[in-house]
Structure formats: structure tokens, C-alpha cells
mmCIF file of C-alpha atoms in Angstrom:
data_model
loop_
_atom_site.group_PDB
_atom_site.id
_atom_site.type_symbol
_atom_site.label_atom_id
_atom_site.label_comp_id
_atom_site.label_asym_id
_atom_site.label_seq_id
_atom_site.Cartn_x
_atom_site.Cartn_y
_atom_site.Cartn_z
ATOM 1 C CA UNK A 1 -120.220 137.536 0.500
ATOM 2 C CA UNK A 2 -117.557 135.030 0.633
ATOM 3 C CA UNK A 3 -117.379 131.323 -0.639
ATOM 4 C CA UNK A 4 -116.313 128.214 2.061
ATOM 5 C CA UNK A 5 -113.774 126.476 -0.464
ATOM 6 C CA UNK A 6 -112.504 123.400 0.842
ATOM 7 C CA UNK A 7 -109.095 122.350 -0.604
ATOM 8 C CA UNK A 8 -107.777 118.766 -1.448
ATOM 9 C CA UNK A 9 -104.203 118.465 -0.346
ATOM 10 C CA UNK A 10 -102.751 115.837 -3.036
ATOM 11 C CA UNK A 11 -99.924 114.309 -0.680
ATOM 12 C CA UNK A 12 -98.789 111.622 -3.088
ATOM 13 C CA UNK A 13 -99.255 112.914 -6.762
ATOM 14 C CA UNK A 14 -97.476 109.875 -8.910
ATOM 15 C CA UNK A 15 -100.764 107.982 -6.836
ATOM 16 C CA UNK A 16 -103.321 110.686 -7.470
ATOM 17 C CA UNK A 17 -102.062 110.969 -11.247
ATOM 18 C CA UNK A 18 -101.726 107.221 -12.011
ATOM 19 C CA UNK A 19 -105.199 106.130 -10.076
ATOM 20 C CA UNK A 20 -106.733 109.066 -12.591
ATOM 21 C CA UNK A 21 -105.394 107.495 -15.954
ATOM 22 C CA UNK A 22 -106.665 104.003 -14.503
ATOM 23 C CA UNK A 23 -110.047 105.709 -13.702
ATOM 24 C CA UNK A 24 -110.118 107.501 -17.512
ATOM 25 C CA UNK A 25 -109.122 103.816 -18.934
ATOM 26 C CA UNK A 26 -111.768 102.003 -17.260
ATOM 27 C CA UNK A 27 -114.441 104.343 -17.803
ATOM 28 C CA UNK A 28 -113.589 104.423 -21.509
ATOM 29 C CA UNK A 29 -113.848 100.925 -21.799
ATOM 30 C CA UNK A 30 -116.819 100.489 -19.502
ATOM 31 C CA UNK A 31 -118.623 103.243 -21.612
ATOM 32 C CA UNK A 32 -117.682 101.568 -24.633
ATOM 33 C CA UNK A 33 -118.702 98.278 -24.001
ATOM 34 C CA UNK A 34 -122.958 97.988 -23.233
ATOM 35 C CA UNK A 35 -122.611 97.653 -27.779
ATOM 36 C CA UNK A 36 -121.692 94.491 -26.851
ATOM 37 C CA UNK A 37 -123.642 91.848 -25.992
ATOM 38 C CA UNK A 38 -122.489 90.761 -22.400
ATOM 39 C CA UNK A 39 -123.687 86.687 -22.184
ATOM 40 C CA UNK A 40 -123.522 85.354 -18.722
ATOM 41 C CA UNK A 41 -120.108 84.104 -16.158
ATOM 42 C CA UNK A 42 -120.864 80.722 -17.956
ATOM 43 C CA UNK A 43 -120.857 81.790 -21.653
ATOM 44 C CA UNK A 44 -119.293 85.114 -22.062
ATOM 45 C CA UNK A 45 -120.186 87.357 -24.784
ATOM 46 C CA UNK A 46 -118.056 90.086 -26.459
ATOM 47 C CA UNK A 47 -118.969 92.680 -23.722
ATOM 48 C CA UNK A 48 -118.467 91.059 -20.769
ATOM 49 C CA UNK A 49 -114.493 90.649 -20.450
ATOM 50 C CA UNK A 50 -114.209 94.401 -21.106
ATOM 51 C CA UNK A 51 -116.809 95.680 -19.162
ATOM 52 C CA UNK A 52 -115.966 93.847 -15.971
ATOM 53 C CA UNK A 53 -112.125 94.985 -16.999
ATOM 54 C CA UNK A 54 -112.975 98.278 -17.354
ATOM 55 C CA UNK A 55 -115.280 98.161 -13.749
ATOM 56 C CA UNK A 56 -112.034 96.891 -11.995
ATOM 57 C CA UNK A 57 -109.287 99.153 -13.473
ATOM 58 C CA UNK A 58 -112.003 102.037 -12.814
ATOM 59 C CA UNK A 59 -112.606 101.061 -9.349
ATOM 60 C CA UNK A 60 -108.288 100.265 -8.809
ATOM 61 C CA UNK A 61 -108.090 103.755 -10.479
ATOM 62 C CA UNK A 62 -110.541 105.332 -7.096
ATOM 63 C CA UNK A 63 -108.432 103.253 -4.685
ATOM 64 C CA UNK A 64 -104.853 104.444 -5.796
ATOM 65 C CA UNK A 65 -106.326 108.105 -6.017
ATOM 66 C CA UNK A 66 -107.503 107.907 -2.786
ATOM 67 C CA UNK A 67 -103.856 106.350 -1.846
ATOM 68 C CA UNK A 68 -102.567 109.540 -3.507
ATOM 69 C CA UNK A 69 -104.543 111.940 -1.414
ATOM 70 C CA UNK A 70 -103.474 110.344 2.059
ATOM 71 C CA UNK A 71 -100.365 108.965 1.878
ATOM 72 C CA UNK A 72 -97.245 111.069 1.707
ATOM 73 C CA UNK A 73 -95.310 110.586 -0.767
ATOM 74 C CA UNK A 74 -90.880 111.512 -0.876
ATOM 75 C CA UNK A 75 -91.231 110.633 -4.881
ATOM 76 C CA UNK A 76 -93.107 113.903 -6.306
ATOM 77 C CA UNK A 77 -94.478 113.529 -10.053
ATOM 78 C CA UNK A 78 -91.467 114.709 -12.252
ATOM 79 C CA UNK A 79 -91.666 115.836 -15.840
ATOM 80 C CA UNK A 80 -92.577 113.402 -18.506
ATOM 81 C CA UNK A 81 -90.040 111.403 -19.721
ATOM 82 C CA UNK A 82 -90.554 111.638 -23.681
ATOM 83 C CA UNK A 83 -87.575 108.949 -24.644
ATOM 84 C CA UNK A 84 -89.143 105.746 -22.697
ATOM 85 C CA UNK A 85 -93.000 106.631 -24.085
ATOM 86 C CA UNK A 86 -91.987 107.211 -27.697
ATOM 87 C CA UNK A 87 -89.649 103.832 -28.005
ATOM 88 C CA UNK A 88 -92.560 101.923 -26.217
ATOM 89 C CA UNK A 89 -95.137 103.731 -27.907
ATOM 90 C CA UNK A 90 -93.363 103.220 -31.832
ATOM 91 C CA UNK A 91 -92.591 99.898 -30.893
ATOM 92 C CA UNK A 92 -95.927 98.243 -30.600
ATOM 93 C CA UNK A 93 -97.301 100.846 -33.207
ATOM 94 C CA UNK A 94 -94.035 99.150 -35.506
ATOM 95 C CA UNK A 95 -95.267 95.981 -34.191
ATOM 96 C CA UNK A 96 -99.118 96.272 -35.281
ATOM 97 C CA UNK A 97 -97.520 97.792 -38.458
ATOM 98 C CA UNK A 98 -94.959 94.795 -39.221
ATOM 99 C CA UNK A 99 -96.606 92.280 -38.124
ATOM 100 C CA UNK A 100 -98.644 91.093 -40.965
ATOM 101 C CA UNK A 101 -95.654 92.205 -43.503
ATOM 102 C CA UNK A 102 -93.257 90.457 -42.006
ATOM 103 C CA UNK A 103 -93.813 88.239 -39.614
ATOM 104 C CA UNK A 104 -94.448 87.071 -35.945
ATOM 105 C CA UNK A 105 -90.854 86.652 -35.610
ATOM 106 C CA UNK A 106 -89.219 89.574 -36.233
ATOM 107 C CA UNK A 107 -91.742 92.085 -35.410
ATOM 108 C CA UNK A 108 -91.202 90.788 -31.837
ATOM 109 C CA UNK A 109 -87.613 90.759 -32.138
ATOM 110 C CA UNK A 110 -88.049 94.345 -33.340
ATOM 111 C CA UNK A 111 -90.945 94.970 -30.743
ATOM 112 C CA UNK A 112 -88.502 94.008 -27.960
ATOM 113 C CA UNK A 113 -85.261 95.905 -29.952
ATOM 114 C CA UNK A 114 -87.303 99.293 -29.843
ATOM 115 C CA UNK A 115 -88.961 99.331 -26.794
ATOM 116 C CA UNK A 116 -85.612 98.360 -25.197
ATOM 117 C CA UNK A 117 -84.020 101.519 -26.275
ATOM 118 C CA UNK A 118 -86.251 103.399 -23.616
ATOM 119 C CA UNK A 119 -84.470 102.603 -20.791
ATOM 120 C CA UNK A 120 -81.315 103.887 -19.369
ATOM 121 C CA UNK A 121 -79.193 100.704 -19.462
ATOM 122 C CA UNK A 122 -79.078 98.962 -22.910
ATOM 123 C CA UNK A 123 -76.898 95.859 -23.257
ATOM 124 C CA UNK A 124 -77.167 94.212 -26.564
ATOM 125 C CA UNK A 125 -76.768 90.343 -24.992
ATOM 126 C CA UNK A 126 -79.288 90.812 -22.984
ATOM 127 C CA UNK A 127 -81.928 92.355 -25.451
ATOM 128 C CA UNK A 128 -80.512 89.210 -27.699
ATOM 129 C CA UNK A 129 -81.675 87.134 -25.573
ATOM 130 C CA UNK A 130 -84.774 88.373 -24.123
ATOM 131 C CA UNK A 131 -86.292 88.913 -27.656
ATOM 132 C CA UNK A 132 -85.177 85.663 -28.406
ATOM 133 C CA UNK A 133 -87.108 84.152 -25.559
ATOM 134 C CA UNK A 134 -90.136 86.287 -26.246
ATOM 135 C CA UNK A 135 -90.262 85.138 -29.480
ATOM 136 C CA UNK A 136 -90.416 81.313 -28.495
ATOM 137 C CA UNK A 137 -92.828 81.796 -25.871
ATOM 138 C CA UNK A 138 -95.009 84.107 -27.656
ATOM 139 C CA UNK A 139 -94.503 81.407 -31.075
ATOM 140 C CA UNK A 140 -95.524 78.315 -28.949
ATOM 141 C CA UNK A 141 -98.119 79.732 -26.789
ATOM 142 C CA UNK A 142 -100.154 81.777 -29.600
ATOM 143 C CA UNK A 143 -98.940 79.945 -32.820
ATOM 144 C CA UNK A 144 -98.774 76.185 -31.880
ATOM 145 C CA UNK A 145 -100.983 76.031 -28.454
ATOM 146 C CA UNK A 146 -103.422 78.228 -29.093
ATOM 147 C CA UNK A 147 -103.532 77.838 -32.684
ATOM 148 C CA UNK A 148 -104.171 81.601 -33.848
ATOM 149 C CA UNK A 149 -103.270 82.083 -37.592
ATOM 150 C CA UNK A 150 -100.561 84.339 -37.317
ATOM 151 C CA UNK A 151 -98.172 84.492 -40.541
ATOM 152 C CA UNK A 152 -94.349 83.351 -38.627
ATOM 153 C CA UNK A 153 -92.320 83.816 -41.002
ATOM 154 C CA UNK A 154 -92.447 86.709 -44.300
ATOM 155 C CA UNK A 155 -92.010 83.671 -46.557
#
């Protein structure tokens, strides 16, 4: 006695593989979230932002999986590249470490330093001055317009 199988032809697997991690992300946070109280569109409780969040990323997820399954793709998924995930991943891990120890300031220069070293080209003027515009923007937006109490400085 033998068993119809049907099989699923994944023609574009960076797609299929990327809508996946979307769908795992959303449904974490959409499973995560009914702890929360969810208030209404007008007054928003703690649950809401990340519920509806996780509904679209989940539902983006389906769509780019779907993408992935019909769509041909001439860019198959390649190995995983270890050197851009562990500068990005130390860096905001260094980031959410330094932060309160030393300051907004230079744990986004350093956030912007490490995370910088992941990529293929590194020119040190242009890190410079990237991390220096981070830091201003991030400083005026967070610090001065928003008014969080974020320690600047490690004075």
C-alpha cells in the first residue's frame, strides 16, 4: 500500500527561510502578549503595540514564504555568515551592557564601532562620522525631545 506524498518545491529559499523567521517572531510575540492588557486604538495598553506587531510580522512572514515557494530565485540561501551576526549581535548585547556604566554616548559610538566591523568594507572616517551622527540624533531625539532619563555622560 503506497502513500500519495505531495512535495513542495521551495523555488526561492532566502524568501521561504526569511518569511519563516518573520512567522516564528511574530508568533512569539503574539503568543506572548494576551498577559497584557490590550486597551483600545484610542488608549493603548501594554499589549496592544506588540500584539498587532507580532499579527503583521506573522502575517508578512506567510506572504514572503509564499513569495519563496513561487518565485524563482538566481540567489540560493548560502551558509551563514558567522562574522556579520556576532559583531551585530555583541554590539547591541555591549550596548545593553554599557549603557548604564557608561553612558549614552559612547555605548553608541561603540554600538556603531562593533557592529561596523561586520561588513566587508570598513573605513574608519566614515564609521567616525556615522557614530557621530547617531549619537546626536539618538541624544536629541530620546534625551532632550523625548525626555527619557538616560545617563549621557559616565560622569
Amino acid at each position: 500500500m503506497s502513500e500519495a506524498r505531495m512535495k513542495i518545491k521551495i523555488r526561492g529559499s532566502k524568501d521561504f527561510y526569511a518569511g519563516l523567521l518573520f512567522i516564528s517572531f511574530g508568533g512569539l510575540a503574539t503568543a506572548l502578549s494576551p498577559s497584557y492588557p490590550m486597551g483600545t486604538g484610542a488608549r493603548m495598553g501594554p499589549g496592544y503595540f506588540p500584539t498587532v506587531l507580532g499579527g503583521i510580522l506573522t502575517l508578512l512572514g506567510i506572504l514572503i514564504s509564499i513569495r519563496g515557494l513561487l518565485r524563482e530565485s538566481s540567489d540560493p540561501f548560502g551558509g551563514l555568515a558567522l562574522r556579520p551576526l556576532l559583531s551585530v549581535l555583541g554590539s547591541v548585547l555591549g550596548f545593553a551592557f554599557f549603557v548604564d556604566r557608561l553612558g549614552l554616548v559612547i555605548a553608541i559610538i561603540m554600538l556603531t564601532a562593533v557592529s561596523c566591523l561586520g561588513g566587508s568594507e570598513f573605513r574608519f572616517r566614515e564609521v567616525v562620522v556615522f557614530s557621530l551622527v547617531l549619537t546626536v540624533m539618538v541624544v536629541v531625539v530620546f534625551v532632550y525631545g523625548l525626555k527619557l532619563p538616560f545617563k549621557v555622560w559616565p560622569l
